[in-house]
Structures are given as structure tokens and as C-alpha cells.
Short mmCIF file of C-alpha atoms in Angstrom, two decimals:
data_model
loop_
_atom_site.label_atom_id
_atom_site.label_comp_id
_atom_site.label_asym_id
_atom_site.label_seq_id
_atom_site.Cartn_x
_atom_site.Cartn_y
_atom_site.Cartn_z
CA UNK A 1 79.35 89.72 73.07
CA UNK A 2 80.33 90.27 76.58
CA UNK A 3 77.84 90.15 79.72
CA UNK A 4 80.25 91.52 82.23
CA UNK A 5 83.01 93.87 82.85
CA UNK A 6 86.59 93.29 82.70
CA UNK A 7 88.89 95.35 84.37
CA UNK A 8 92.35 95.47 84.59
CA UNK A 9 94.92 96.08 86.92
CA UNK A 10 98.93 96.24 85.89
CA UNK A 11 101.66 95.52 88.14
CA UNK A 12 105.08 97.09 87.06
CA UNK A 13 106.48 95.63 83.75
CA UNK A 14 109.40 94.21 83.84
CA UNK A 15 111.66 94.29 80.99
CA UNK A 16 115.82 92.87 80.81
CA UNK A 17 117.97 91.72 78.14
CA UNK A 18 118.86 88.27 78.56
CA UNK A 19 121.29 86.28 75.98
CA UNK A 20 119.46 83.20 73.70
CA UNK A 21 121.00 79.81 75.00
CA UNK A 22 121.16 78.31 71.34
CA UNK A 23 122.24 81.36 69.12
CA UNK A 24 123.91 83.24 71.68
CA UNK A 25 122.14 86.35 70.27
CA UNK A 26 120.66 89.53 72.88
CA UNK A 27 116.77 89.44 73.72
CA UNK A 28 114.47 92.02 75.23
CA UNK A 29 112.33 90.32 77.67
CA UNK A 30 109.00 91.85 79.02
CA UNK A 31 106.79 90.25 81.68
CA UNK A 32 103.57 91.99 82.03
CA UNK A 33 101.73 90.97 85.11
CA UNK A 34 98.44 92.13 86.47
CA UNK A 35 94.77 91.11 87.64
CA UNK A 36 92.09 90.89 85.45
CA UNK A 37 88.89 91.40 87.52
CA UNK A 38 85.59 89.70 85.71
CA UNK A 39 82.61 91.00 86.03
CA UNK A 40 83.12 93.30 89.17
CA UNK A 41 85.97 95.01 91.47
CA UNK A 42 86.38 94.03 95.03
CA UNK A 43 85.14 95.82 98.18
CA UNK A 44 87.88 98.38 99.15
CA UNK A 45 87.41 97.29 102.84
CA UNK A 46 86.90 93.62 102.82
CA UNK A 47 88.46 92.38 99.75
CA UNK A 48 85.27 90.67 98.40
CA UNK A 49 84.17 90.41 95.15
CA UNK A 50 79.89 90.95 95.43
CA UNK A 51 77.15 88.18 95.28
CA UNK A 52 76.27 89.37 92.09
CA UNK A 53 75.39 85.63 90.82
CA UNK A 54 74.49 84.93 87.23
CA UNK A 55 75.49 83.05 84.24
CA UNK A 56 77.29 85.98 81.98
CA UNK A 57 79.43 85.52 78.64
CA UNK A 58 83.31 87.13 78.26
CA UNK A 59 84.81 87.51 75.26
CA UNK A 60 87.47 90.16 75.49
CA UNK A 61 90.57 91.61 74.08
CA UNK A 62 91.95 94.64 75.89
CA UNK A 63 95.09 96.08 75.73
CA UNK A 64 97.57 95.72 78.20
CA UNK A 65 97.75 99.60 79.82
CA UNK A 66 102.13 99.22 79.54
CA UNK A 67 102.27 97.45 76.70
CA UNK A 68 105.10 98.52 74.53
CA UNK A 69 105.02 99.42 71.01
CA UNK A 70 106.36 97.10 68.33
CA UNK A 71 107.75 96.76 64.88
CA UNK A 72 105.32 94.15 63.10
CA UNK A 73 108.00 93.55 60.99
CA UNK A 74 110.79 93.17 63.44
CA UNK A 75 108.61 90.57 65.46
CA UNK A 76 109.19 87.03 63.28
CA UNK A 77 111.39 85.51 65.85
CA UNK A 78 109.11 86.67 68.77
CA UNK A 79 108.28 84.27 71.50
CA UNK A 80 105.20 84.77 73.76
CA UNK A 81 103.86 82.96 76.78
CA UNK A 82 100.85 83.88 78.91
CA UNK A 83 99.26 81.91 81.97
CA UNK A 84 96.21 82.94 83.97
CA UNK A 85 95.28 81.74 87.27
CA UNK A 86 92.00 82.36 89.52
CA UNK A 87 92.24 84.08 92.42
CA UNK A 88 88.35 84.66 93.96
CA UNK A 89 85.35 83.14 93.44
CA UNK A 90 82.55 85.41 94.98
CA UNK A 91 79.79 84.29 97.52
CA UNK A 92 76.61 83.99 96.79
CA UNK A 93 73.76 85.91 98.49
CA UNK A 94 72.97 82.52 100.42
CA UNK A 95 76.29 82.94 101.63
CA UNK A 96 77.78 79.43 99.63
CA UNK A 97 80.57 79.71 97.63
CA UNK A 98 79.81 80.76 93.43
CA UNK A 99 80.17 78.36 90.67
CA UNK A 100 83.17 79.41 88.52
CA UNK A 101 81.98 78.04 84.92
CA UNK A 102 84.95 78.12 82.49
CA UNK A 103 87.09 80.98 81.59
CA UNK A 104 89.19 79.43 78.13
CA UNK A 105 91.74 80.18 75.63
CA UNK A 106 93.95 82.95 77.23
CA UNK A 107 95.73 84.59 74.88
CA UNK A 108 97.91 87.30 74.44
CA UNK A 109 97.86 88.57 70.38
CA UNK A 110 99.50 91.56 68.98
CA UNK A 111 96.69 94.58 67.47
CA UNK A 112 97.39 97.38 65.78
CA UNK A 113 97.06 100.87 67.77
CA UNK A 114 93.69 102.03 68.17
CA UNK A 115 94.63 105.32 67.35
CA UNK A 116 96.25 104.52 63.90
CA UNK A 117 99.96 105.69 65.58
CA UNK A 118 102.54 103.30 64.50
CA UNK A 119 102.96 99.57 65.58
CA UNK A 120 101.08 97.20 67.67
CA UNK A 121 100.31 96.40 70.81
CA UNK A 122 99.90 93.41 73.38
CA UNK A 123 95.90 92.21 74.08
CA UNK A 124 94.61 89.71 76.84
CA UNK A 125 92.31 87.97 75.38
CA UNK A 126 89.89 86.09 77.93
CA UNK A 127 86.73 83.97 76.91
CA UNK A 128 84.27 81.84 78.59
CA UNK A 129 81.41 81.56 80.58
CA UNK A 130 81.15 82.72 84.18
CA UNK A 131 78.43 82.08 87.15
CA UNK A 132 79.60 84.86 89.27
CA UNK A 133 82.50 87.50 89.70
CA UNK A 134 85.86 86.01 90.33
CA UNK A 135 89.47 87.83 89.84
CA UNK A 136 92.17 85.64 87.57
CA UNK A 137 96.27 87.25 87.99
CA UNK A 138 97.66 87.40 84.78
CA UNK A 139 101.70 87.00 83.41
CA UNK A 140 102.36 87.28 79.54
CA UNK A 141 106.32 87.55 78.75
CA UNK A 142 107.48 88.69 75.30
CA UNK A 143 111.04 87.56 74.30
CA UNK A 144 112.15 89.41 70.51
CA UNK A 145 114.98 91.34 69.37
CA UNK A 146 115.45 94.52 71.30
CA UNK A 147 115.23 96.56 68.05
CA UNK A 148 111.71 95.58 68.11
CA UNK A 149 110.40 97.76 69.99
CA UNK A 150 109.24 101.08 68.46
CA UNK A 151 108.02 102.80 71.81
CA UNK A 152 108.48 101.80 75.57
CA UNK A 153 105.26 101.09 76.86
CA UNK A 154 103.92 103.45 79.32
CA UNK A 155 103.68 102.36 83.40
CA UNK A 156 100.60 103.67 84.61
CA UNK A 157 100.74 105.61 88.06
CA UNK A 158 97.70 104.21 90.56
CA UNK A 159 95.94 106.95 89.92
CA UNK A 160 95.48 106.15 86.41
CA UNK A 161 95.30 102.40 86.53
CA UNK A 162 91.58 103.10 87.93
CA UNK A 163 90.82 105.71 85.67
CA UNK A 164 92.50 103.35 82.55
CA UNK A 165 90.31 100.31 83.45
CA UNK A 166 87.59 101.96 83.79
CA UNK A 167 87.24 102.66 80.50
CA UNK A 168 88.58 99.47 79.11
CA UNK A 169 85.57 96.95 80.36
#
């Protein structure tokens, strides 16, 4: 059960074949980067995340909004890696800075497509318990076999990063 919103907000992917140091073999790598706002969005103007200061639980997996497409089958030498880092801890109405409480197990995991199409798909995966809004950056890089990849992920436009997270919290 989650008690706040998650939103979140892709930077470009990256993707470029690199060569495997031990095996000498080609692999697709894919850094997906982005922030993951909890609980609320900053202020346009100032940059601040709002006072809004409560204990709330997060327990989410949402789907990266570039994400590629992958063969499940083609993934058994796949490598993943994902860090998280805060960014903001909001204010409090008596103007002190918010408790944080504990944001745990990061994890990137591999779901099907919610639409049924064909392959799966990388999810963030954030859980914990928070005392008032903060913003955590995100990187996850994929490393596989190039011929995993069924689909190139899509890059959304600004326009519908807003529109994409909106509907993902």
C-alpha cells in the first residue's frame, strides 16, 4: 500500500555497445537516469518540495517511461545495477528541515508489458517509510546481448514526461 505519490522524471537513455573484458563478446549497454519525486513535485518557481509533513508508506514499482523491450529468454547473461541517491528533503511548516525516514531496497526488476504486447520491461522499485516529500535521482544500467532487445524503448518528449508521470503515481 502506498501513502504518497511517486512521480517520475526520465533523463535521455543512453544506450552503446561496449566489448566484455573477459569473453571479448559485444554488449548493449543502457543507463536509464531520472528523478523519482516522493510524495509531491517541486514548486515551478522556487524549486521546493511543500511542507506537506507526515509519516506515509511507499511501496512502488513503476515502469521506467524509455524502458526498452526485451526477450525474457535472451536475458540469462543480463547484468543490472541501480543506485538511488536523495536529493531534497522538504521544510516543514515551522520552517526546520523534514525528517527523511528510510527509503530501502531499490531495485530495478524486469515485468511483463501491461498491455500483454510482447516482452518485458524495466521497474523502479522503491520502498520505505517517509516523514515528508523529498526527491531521490535515479541510474539503473542494463548490460545483455544486443539481440535482446525486442523494441527500443521510447524517449519521452517534455511534454509527455508530465503527462506520463502523472498517471504513473
Amino acid at each position: 500500500m502506498t501513502d504518497a505519490d511517486v512521480h517520475l522524471v526520465a533523463q535521455p537513455r543512453l544506450d552503446t555497445v561496449v566489448t566484455d573484458f573477459y569473453i571479448d563478446a559485444r554488449r548493449l549497454r543502457s543507463d536509464y537516469a531520472g528523478m523519482a519525486w516522493i510524495g509531491d513535485r517541486p514548486d515551478a518557481e522556487s524549486g521546493q518540495l511543500g511542507p506537506d509533513y507526515r509519516q506515509r508508506n511507499v511501496e512502488s514499482q513503476l515502469f521506467l517511461p524509455d524502458t526498452h523491450w526485451y526477450d525474457l529468454d535472451r536475458l540469462d547473461d543480463v547484468e543490472v545495477q541501480v543506485s538511488v541517491g536523495l536529493l531534497q528533503v522538504a521544510g516543514t511548516a515551522l520552517r526546520t528541515q523534514g525528517l527523511v525516514g528510510i527509503v530501502t531496497e531499490p531495485v530495478a526488476e524486469f515485468f511483463e508489458h501491461p498491455e500483454g504486447l510482447p516482452g518485458v520491461g524495466l521497474c523502479l522499485g522503491l520502498r520505505g517509510q517517509i516523514f515528508s516529500n523529498l526527491g531521490l535521482s535515479y541510474r539503473v544500467t542494463v548490460l545483455c546481448a544486443p539481440e535482446a532487445v525486442l523494441r527500443r524503448g521510447e524517449t519521452p518528449q517534455p511534454d509527455e514526461e508530465s503527462e506520463e508521470s502523472d498517471s504513473a503515481g
